[in-house]
CSV table of C-alpha atoms in Angstrom, one decimal:
chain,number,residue,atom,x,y,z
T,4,UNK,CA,0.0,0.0,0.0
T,5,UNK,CA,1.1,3.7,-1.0
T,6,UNK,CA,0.5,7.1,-0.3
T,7,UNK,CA,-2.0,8.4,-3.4
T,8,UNK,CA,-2.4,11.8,-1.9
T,9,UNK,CA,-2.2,14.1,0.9
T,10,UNK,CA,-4.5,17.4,1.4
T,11,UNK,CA,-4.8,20.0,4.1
T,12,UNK,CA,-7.8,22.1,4.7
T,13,UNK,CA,-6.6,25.7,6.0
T,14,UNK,CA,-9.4,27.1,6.8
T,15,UNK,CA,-12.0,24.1,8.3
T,16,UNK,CA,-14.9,23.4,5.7
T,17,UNK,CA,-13.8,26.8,3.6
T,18,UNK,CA,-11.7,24.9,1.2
T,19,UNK,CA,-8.9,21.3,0.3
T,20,UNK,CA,-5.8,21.7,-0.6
T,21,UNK,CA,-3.4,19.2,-2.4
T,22,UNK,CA,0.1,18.8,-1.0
T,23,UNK,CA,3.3,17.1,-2.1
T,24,UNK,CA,4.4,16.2,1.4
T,25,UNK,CA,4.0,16.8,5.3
T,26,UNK,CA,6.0,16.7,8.3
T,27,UNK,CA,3.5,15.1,10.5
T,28,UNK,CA,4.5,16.1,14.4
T,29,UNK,CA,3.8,13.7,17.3
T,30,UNK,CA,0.2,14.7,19.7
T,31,UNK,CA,-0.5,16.9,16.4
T,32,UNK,CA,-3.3,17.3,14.0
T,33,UNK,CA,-1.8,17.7,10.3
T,34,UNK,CA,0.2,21.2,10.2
T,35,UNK,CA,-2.2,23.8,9.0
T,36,UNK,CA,-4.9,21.5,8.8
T,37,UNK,CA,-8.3,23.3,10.5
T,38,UNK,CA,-5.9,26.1,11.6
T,39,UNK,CA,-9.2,28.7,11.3
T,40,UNK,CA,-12.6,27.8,11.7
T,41,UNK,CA,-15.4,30.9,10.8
T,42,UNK,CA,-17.7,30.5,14.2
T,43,UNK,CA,-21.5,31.4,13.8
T,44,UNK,CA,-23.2,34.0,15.6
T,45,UNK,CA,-24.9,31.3,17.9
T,46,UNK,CA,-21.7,29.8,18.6
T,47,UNK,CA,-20.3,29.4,22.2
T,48,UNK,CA,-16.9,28.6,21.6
T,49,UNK,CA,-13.9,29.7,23.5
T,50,UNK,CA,-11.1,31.0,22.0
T,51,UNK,CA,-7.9,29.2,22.0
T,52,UNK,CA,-9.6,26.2,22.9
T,53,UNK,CA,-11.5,23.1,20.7
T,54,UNK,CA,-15.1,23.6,20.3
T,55,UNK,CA,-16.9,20.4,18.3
T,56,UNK,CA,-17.7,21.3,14.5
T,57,UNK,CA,-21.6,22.4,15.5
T,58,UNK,CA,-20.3,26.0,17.0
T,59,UNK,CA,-19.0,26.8,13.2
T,60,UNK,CA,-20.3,27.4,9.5
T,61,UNK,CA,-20.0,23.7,8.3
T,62,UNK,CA,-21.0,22.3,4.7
T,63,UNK,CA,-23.1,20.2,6.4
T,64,UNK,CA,-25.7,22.7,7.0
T,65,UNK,CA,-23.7,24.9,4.0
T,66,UNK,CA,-23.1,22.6,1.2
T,67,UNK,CA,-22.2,25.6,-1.4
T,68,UNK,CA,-18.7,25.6,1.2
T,69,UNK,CA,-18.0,22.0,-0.7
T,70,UNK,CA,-17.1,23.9,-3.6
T,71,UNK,CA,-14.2,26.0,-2.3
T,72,UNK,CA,-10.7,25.2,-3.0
T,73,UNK,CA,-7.9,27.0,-1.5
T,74,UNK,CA,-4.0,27.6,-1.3
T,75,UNK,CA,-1.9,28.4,1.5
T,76,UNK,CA,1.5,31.0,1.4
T,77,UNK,CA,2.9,29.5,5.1
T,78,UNK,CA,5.3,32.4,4.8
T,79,UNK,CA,3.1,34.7,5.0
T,80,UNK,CA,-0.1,33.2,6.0
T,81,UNK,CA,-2.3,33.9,3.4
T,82,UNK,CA,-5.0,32.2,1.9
T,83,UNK,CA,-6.5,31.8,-1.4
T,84,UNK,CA,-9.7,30.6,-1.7
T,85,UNK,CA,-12.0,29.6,-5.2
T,86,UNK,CA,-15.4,29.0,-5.8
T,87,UNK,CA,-17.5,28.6,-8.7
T,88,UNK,CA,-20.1,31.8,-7.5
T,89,UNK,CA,-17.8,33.9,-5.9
T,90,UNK,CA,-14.6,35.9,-6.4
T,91,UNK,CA,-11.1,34.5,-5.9
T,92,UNK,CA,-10.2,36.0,-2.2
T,93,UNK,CA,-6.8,36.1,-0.7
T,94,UNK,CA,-6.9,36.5,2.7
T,95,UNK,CA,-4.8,36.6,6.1
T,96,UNK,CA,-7.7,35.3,8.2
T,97,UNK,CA,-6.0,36.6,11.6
T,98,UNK,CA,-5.4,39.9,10.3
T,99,UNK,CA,-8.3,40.7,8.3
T,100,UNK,CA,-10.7,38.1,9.6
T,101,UNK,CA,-14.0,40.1,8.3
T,102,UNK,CA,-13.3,39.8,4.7
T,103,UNK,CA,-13.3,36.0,4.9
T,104,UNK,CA,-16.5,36.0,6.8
T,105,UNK,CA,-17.9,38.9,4.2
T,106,UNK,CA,-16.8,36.3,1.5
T,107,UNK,CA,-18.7,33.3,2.8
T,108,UNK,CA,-22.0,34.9,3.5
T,109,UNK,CA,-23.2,34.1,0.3
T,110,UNK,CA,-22.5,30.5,0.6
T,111,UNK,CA,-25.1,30.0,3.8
T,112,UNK,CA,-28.3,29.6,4.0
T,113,UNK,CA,-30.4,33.1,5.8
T,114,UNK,CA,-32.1,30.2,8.1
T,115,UNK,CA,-29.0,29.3,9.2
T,116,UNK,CA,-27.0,30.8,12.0
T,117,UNK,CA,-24.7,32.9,9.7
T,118,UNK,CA,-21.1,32.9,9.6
T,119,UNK,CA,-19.3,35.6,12.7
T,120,UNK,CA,-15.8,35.5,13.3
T,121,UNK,CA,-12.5,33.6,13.0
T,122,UNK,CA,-10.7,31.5,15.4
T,123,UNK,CA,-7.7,30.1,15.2
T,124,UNK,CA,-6.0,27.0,17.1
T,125,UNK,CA,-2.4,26.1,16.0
T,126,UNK,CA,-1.1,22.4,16.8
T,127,UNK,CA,-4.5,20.9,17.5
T,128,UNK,CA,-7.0,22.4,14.5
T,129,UNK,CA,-10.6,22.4,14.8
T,130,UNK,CA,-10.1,18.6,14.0
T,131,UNK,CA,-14.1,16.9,14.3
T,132,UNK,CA,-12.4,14.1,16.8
T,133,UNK,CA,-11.9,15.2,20.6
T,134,UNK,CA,-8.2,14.6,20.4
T,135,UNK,CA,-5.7,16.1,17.1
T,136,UNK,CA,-6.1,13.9,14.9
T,137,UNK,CA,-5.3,12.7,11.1
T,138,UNK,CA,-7.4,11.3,8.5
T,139,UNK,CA,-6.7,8.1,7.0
T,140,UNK,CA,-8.8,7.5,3.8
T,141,UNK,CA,-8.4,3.9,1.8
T,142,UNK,CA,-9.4,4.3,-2.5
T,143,UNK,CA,-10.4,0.6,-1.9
T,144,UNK,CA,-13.3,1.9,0.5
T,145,UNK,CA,-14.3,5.3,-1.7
T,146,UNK,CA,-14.2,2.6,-4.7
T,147,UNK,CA,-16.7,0.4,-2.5
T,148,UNK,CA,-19.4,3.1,-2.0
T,149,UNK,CA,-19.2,4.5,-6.1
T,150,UNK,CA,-20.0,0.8,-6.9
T,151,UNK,CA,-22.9,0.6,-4.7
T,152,UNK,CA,-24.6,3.8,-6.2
T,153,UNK,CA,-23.4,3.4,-9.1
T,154,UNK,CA,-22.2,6.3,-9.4
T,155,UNK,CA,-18.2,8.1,-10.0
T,156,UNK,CA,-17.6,10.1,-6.4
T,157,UNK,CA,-14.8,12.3,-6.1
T,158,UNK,CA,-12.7,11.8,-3.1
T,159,UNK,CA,-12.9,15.2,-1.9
T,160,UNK,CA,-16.5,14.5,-0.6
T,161,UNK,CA,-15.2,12.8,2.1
T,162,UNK,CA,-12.2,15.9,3.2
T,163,UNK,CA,-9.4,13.6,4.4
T,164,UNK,CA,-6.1,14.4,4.8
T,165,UNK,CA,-3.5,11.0,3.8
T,166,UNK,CA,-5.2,8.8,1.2
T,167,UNK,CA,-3.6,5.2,0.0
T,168,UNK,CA,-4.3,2.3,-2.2
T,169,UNK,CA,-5.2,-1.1,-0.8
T,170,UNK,CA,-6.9,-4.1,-2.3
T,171,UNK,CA,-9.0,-4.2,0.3
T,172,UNK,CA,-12.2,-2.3,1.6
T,173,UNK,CA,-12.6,-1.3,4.7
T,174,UNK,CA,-9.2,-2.9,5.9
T,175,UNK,CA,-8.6,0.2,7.7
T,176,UNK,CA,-11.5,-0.4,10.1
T,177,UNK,CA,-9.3,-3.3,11.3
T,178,UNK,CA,-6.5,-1.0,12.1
T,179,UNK,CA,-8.1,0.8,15.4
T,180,UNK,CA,-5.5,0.7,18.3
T,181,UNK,CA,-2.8,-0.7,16.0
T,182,UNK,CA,0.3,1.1,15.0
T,183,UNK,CA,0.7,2.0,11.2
T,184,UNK,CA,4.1,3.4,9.9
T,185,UNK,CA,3.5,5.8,6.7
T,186,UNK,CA,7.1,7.3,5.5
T,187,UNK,CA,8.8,8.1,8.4
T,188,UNK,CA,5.7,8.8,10.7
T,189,UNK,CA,3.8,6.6,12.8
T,190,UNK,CA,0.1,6.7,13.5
T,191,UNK,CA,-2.6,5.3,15.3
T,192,UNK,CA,-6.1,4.8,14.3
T,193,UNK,CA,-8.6,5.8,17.6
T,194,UNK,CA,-11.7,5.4,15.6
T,195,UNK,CA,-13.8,5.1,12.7
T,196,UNK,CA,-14.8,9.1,10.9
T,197,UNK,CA,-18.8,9.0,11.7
T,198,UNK,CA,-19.9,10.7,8.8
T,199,UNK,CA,-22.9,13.3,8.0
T,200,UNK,CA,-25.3,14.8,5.3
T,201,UNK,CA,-22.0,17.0,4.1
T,202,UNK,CA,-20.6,14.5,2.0
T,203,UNK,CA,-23.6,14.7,0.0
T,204,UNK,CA,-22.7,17.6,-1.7
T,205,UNK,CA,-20.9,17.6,-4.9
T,206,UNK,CA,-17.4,19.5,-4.4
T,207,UNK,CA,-17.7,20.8,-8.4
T,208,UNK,CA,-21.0,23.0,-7.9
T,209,UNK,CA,-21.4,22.6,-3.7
T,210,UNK,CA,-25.3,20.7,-4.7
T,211,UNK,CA,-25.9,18.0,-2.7
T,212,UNK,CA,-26.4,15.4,-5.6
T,213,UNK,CA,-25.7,12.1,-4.0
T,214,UNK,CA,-27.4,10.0,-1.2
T,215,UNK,CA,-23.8,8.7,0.4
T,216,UNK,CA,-25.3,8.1,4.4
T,217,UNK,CA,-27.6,5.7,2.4
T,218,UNK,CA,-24.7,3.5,0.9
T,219,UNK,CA,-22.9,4.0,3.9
T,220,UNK,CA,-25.8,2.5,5.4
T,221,UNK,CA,-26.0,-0.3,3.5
T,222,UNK,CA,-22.5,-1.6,4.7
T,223,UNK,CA,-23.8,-1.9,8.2
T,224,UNK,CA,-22.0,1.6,9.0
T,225,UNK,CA,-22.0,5.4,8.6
T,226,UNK,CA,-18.3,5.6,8.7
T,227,UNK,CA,-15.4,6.4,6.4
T,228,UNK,CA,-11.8,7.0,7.2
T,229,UNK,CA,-9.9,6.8,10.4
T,230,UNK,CA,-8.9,9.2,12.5
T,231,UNK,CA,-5.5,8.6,13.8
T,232,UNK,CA,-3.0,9.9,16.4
T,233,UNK,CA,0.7,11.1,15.8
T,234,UNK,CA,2.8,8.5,17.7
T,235,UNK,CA,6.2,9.3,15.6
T,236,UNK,CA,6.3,12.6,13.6
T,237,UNK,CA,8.1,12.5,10.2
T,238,UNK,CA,7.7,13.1,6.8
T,239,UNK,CA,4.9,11.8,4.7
T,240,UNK,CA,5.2,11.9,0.7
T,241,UNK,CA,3.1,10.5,-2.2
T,242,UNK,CA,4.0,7.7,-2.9
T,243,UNK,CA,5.5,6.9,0.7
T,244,UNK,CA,4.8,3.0,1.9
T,245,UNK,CA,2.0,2.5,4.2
T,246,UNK,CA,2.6,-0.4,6.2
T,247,UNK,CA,1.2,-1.9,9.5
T,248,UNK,CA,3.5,-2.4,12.1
């Protein structure tokens, strides 16, 4: 098994991002993965501190957010964010944090709570697990669910952060609690990634277009991926051996 991919999302649910290579850190979420998250005005969370995904603008109540792609500059911490109905925006969420939220208004719903302000968390990201955590999505599995709707899927429906190849489904179900060495880092799988109506939306047009919890469903789950804990930090390339320990 290989490393097909790796993404980041900046900003959480505003936007993926394709990268080469990481250097995963141990007790960390991916670097610059759910840096920012764009609270609502009924959230309650504190900041500097994790809040679970319902105090933020989400595409699971959102799904035009699918759509958005974006680009980090680390240097100087700017974003650049695309969508098919809105302007390209480049943006340093810390210091101009009311542009980004200006730019995203469009994108929710007016019965929704609407999108407020930016927080930030470095080293732990607004992550949807309790603890920082990384993604791990198998092809085998997203190949799975396209032949049970009969359907082509793109990966990014599902917003994980290291993907792989493997000849077998849902193998990485079997890897909770085990040790799993990908390049030089070493993770964990805690637990299955419980998944919800977001992934339902197309990430070409941001329409939900596709009934994925029901094929979920149909496997006996509504799960996909694994989120997993930094043991060993290291680099992680494409192409990089993935490898149970």
């Amino acid at each position: 098994m290989r490393v097909t991919a790796i993404y980041r999302h900046p900003v959480k649910s505003h936007g993926r991002e394709q990268i080469a290579q990481i250097a995963l850190v141990a007790g960390q979420s991916m670097p610059w993965d759910r840096v920012w998250a764009i609270a609502h005005e009924a959230a309650k969370a504190t900041p500097g501190q994790w809040a679970a995904c319902h105090s933020f603008s989400r595409v699971s109540k959102a799904p035009g957010l699918m759509a958005i792609t974006a680009r980090l500059n680390e240097t100087n911490q700017t974003v650049a964010l695309s969508h098919p109905d809105r302007p390209d925006l480049t943006v340093n969420p810390d210091t101009d944090p009311d542009a980004l939220v200006q730019w995203t208004l469009p994108l929710v719903s007016t019965d929704r709570a609407l999108p407020s302000h930016v927080m930030r968390l470095d080293g732990r990201g607004y992550t949807d697990s309790d603890f920082a955590s990384v993604t791990l999505c198998n092809l085998a599995s997203h190949q799975a669910v396209e032949s049970r709707m009969e359907q082509a899927l793109s990966i990014h429906r599902w917003r994980g952060n290291i993907w792989f190849d493997s000849q077998a489904p849902w193998v990485e179900f079997d890897w909770i609690g085990q040790d799993i060495q990908i390049g030089e880092a070493i993770l964990r799988p805690k637990e299955r990634t419980d998944r919800c109506l977001a992934t339902s939306a197309n990430p070409d047009t941001g329409k939900r277009d596709a009934d994925t919890l029901k094929a979920l469903q149909s496997f006996g789950h509504q799960d996909f991926s694994v989120r997993a804990e930094v043991i060993k930090g290291g680099l992680v390339r494409q192409d990089d051996v993935v490898m149970p320990l």
